[in-house]
PDB file of C-alpha atoms in Angstrom:
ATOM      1  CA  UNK A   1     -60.605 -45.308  21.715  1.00 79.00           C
ATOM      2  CA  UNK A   2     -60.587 -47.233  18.395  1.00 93.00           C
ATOM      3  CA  UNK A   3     -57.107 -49.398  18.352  1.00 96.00           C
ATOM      4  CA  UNK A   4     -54.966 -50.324  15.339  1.00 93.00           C
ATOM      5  CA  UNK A   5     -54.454 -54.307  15.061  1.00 93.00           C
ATOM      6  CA  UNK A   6     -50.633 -54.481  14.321  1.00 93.00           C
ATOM      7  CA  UNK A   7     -48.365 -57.180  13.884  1.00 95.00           C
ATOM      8  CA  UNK A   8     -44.895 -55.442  15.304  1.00 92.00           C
ATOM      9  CA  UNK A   9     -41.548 -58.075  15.308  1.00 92.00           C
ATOM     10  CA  UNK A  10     -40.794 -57.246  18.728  1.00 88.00           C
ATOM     11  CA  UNK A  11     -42.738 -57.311  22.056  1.00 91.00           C
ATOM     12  CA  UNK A  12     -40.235 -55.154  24.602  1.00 88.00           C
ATOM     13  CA  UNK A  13     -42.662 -52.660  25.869  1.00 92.00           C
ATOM     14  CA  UNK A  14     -40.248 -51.736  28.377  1.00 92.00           C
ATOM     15  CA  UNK A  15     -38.175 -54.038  30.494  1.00 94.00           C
ATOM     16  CA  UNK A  16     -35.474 -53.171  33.074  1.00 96.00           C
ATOM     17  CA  UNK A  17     -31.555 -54.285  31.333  1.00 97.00           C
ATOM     18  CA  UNK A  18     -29.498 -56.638  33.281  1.00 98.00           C
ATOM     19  CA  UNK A  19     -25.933 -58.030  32.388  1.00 98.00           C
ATOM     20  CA  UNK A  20     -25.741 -61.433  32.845  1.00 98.00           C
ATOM     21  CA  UNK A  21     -22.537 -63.046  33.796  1.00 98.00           C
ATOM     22  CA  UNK A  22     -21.434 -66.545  33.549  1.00 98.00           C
ATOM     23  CA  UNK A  23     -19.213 -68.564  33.453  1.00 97.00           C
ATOM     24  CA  UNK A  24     -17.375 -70.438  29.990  1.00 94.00           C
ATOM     25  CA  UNK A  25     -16.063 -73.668  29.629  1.00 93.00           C
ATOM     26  CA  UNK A  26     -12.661 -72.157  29.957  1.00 93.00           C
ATOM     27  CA  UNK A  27     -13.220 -70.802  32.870  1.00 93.00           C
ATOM     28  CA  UNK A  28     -13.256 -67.291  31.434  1.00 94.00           C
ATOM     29  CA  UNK A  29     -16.477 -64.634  32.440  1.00 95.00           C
ATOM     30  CA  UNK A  30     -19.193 -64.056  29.816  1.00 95.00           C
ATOM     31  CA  UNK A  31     -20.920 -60.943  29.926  1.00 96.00           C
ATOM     32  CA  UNK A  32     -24.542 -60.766  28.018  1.00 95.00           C
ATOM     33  CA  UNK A  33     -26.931 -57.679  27.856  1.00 96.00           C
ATOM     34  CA  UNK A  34     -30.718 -58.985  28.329  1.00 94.00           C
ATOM     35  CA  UNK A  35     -33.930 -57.196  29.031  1.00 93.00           C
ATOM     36  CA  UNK A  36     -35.896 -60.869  29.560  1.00 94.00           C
ATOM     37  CA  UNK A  37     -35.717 -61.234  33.241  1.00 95.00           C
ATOM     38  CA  UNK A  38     -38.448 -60.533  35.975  1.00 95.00           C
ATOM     39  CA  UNK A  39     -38.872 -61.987  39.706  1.00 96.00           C
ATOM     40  CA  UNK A  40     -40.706 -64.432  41.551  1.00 96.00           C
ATOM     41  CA  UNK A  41     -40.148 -64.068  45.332  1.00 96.00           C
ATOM     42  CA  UNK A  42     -36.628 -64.462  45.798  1.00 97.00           C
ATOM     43  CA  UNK A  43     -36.415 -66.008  42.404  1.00 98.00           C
ATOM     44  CA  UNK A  44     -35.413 -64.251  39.139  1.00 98.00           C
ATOM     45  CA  UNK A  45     -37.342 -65.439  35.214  1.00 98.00           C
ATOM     46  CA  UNK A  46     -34.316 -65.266  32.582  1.00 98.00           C
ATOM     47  CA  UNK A  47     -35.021 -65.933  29.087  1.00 97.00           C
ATOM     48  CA  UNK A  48     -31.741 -66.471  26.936  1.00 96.00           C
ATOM     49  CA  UNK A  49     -31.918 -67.587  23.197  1.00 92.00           C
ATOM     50  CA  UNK A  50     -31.041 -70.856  22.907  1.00 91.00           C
ATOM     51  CA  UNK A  51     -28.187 -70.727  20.454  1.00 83.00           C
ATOM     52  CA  UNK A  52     -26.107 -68.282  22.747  1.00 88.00           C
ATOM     53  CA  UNK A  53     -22.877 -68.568  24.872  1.00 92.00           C
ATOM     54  CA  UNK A  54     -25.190 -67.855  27.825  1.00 95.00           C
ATOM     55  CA  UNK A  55     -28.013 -70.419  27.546  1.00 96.00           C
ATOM     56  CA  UNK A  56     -24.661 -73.008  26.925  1.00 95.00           C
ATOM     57  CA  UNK A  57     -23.246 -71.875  30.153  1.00 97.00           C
ATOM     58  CA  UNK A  58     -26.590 -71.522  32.438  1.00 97.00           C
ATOM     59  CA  UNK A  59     -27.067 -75.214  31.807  1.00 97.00           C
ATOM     60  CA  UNK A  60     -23.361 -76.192  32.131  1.00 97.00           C
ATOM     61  CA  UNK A  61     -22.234 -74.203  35.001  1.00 97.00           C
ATOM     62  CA  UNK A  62     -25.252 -72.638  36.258  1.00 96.00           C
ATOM     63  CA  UNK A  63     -24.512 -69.599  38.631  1.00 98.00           C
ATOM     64  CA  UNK A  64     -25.369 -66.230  37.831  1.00 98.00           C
ATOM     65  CA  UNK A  65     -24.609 -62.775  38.198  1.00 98.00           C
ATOM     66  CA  UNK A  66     -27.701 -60.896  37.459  1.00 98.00           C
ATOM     67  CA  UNK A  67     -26.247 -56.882  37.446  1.00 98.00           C
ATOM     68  CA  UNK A  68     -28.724 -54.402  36.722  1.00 98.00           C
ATOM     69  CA  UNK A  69     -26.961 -51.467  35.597  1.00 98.00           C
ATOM     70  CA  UNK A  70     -28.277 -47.413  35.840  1.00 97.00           C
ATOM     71  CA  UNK A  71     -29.134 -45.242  32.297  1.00 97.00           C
ATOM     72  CA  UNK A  72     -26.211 -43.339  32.512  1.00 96.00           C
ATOM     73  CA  UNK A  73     -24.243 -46.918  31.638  1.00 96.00           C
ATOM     74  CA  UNK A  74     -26.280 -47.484  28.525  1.00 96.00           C
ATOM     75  CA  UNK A  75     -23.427 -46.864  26.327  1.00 95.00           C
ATOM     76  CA  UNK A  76     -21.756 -49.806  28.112  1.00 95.00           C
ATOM     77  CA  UNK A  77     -24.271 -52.168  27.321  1.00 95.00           C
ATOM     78  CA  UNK A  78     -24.940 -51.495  23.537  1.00 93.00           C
ATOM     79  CA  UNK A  79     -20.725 -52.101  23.443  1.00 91.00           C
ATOM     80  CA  UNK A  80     -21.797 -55.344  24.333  1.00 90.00           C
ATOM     81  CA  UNK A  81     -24.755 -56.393  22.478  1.00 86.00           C
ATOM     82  CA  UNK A  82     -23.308 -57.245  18.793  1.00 79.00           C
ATOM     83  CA  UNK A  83     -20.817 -59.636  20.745  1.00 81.00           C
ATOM     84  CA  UNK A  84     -20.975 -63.213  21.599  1.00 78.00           C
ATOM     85  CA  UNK A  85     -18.706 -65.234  23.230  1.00 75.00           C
ATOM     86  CA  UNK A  86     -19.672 -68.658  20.930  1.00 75.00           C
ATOM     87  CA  UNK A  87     -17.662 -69.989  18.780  1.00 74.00           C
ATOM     88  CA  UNK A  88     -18.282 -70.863  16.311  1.00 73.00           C
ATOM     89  CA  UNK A  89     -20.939 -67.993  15.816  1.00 74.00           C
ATOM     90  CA  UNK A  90     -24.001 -69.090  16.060  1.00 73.00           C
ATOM     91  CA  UNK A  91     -25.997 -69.333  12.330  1.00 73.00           C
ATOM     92  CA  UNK A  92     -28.295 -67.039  13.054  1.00 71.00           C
ATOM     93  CA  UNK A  93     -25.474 -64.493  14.455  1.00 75.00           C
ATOM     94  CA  UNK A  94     -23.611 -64.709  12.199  1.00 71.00           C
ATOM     95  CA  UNK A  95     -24.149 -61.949  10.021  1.00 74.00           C
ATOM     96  CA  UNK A  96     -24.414 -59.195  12.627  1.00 72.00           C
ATOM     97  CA  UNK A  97     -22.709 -60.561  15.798  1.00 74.00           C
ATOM     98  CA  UNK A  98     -18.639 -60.803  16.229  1.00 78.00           C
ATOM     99  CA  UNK A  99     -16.673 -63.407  18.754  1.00 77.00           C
ATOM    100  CA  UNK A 100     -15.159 -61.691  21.634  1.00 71.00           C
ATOM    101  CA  UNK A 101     -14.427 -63.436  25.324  1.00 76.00           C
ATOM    102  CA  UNK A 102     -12.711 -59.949  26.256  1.00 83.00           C
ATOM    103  CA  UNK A 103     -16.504 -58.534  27.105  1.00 86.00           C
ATOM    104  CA  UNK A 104     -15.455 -56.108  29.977  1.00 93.00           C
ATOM    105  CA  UNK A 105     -12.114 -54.653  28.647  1.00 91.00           C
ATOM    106  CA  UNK A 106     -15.004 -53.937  25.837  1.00 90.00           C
ATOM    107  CA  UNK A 107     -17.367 -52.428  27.183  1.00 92.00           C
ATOM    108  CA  UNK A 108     -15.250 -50.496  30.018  1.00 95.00           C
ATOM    109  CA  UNK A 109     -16.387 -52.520  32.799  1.00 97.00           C
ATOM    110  CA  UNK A 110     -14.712 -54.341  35.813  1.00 98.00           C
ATOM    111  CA  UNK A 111     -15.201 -57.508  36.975  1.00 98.00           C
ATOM    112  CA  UNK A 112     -15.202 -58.299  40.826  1.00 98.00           C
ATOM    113  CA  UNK A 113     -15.231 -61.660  42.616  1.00 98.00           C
ATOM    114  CA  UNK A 114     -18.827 -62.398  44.083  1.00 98.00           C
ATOM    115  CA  UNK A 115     -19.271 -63.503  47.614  1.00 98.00           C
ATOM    116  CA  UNK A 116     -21.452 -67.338  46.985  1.00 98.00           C
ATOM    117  CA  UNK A 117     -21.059 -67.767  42.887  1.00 98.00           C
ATOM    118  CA  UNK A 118     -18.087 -68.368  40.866  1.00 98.00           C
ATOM    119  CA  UNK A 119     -19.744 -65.791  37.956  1.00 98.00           C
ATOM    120  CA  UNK A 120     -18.153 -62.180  38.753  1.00 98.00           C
ATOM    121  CA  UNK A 121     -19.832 -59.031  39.565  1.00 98.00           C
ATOM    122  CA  UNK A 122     -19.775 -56.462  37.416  1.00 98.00           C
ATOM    123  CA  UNK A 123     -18.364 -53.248  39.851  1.00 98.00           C
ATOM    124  CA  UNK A 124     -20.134 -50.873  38.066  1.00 98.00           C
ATOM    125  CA  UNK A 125     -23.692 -51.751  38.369  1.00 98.00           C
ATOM    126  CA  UNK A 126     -25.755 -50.295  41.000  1.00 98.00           C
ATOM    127  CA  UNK A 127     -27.318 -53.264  41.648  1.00 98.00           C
ATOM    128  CA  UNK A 128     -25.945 -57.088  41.714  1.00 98.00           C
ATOM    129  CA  UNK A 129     -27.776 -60.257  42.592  1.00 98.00           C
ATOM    130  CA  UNK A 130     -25.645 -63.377  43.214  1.00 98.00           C
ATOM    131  CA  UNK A 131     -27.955 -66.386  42.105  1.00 98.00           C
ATOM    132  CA  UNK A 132     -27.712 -69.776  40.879  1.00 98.00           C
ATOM    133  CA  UNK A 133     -30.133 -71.702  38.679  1.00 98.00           C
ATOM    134  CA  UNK A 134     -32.627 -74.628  39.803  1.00 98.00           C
ATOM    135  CA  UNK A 135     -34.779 -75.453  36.902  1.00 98.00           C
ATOM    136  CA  UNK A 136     -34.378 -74.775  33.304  1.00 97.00           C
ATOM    137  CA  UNK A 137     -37.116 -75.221  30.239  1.00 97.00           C
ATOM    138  CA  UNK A 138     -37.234 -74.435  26.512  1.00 97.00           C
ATOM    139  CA  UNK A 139     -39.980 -71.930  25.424  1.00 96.00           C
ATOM    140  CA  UNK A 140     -42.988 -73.237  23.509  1.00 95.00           C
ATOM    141  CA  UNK A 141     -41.508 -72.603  20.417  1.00 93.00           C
ATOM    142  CA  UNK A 142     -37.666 -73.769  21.158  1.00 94.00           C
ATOM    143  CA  UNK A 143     -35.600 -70.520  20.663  1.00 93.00           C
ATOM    144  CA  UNK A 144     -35.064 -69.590  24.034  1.00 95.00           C
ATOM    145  CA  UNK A 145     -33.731 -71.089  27.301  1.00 97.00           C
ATOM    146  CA  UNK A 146     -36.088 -70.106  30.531  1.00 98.00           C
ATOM    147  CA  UNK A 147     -33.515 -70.142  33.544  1.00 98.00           C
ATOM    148  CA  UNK A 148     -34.899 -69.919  37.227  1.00 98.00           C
ATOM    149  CA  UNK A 149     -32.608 -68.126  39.087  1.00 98.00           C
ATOM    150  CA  UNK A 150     -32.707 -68.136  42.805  1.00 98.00           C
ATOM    151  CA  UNK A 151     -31.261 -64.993  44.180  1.00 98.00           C
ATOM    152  CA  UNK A 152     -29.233 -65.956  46.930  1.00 98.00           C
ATOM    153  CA  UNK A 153     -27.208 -62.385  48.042  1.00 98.00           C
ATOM    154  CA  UNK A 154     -27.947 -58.707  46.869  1.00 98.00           C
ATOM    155  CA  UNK A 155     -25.737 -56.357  46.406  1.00 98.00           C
ATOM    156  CA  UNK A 156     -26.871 -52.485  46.495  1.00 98.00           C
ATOM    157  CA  UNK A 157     -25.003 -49.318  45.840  1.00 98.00           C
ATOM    158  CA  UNK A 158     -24.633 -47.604  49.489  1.00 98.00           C
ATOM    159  CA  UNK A 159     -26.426 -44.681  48.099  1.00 97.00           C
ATOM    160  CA  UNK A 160     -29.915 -47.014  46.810  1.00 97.00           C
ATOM    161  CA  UNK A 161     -30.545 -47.913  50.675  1.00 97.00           C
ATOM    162  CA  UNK A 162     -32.792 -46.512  52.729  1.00 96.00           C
ATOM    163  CA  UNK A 163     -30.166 -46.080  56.124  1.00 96.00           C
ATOM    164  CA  UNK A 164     -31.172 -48.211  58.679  1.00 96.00           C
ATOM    165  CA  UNK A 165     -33.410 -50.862  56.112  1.00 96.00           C
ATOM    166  CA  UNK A 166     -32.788 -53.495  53.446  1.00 96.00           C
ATOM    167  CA  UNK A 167     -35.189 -52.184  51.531  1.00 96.00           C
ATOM    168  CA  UNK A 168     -33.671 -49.960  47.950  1.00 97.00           C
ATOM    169  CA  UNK A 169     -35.265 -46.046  47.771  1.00 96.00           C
ATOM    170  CA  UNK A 170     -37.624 -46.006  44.282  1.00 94.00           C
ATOM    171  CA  UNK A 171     -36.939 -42.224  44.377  1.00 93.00           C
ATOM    172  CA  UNK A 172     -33.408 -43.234  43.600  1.00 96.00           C
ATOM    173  CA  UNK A 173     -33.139 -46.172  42.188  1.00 96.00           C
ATOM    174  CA  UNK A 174     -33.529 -45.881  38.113  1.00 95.00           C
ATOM    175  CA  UNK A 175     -33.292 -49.268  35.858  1.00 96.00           C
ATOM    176  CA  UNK A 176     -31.985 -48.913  32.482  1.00 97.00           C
ATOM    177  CA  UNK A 177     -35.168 -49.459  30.325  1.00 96.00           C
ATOM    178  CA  UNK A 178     -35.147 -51.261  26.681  1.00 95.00           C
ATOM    179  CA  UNK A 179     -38.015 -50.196  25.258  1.00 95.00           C
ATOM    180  CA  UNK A 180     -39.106 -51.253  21.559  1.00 93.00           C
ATOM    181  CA  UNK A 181     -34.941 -51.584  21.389  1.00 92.00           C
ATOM    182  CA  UNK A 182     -34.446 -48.528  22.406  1.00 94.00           C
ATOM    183  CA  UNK A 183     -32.495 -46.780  25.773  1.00 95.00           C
ATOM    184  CA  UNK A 184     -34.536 -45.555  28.532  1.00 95.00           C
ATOM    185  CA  UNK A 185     -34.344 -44.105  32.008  1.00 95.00           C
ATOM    186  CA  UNK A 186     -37.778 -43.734  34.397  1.00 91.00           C
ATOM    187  CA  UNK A 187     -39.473 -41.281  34.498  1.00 88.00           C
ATOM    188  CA  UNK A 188     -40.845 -39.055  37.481  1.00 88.00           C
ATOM    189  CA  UNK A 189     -42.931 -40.968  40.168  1.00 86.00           C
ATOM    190  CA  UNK A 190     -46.900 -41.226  38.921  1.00 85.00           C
ATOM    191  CA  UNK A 191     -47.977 -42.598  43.122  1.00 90.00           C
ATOM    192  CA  UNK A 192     -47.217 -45.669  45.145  1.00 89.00           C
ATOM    193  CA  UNK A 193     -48.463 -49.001  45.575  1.00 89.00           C
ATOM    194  CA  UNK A 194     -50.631 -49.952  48.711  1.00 83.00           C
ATOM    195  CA  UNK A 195     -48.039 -52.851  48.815  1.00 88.00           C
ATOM    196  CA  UNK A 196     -45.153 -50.360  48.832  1.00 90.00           C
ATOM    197  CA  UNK A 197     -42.313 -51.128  51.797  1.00 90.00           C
ATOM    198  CA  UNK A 198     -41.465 -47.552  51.668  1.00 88.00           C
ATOM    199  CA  UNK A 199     -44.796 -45.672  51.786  1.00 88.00           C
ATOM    200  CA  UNK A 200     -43.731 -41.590  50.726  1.00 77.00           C
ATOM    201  CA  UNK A 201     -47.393 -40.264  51.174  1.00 68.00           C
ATOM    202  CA  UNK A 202     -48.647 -41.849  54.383  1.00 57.00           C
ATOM    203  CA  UNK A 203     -52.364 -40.057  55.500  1.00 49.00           C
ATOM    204  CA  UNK A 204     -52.948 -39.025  51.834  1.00 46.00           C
TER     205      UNK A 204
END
């Protein structure tokens, strides 16, 4: 295979979407769309740019909702995405981004007190994970905030669980996917993992 050096703007080969939500200094809820998260243990990587509501409020006030929400809700989350709660609006938003700190009524989504963290969930998502930050950095280059979440209660859709476990089904479950900026669910099951908690294929 000969391969094409390239130089492409963007670098999301395909992350799962969560909706972030924090809280601002008014004591209102943000809600942010982000595909920069992955986890560590019980602890979840969020990147955030810097000159955001969210990266403002992680470091302020830092609990977090992290609510990972299913493809059919994709229209939800691109509602969201040319909003920010900032004002004023960031420079470098400013030409494509508009103020709003009405983020649910916008995007058709209801919020719903969390159980540990002041940040609500958002009802909707299949998934929810109640978490508050320990340890914050600035990337190498100083445009984004790097948040360490730890996860400290999870919150599944009845039908994601595996009856009688803790442990979410991967034959139902299906992240919303932003891939190259662009909407995705998963596909059909390739195989499993040796390391899988709920083995399908056992003796093959």
């Amino acid at each position: 295979m000969t391969h094409l050096t390239i130089e492409p703007s963007i670098l999301y080969v395909g992350t799962p979407v969560a909706l972030l939500t924090t809280l601002n200094e008014d004591g209102t809820a943000n809600l942010a769309p982000m595909s920069s998260a992955w986890a560590l243990g019980d602890v979840v990587v969020l990147g955030v740019g810097l000159g955001g509501q969210t990266a403002s409020n992680l470091r302020d006030r830092p609990e977090v909702v992290i609510n990972y929400p299913s493809p059919d809700q994709w229209t939800a989350v691109e509602r969201l995405a040319p909003l920010t709660a900032a004002d004023p609006i960031p420079p470098h938003k400013q030409a494509r981004f508009h103020h709003n700190r009405t983020k649910f009524t916008t995007a058709g989504l209801t919020p719903t007190p969390a159980d540990l963290v002041a940040p609500p969930l958002v009802a909707e998502c299949p998934l929810q994970f109640e978490a508050t930050v320990v340890h914050t950095a600035v990337d190498a280059k100083g445009n984004f905030l790097i948040a360490q979440a730890q996860v400290l209660r999870v919150h599944a859709a009845p039908h994601l669980v595996i009856p009688g476990t803790s442990h979410i089904d991967p034959a139902v479950w299906s992240p919303l996917i932003y891939n190259f900026r662009h909407y995705y669910p998963l596909g059909p099951e390739l195989g499993e993992s040796f390391r899988t908690e709920t083995p399908r294929n056992q003796g093959t």
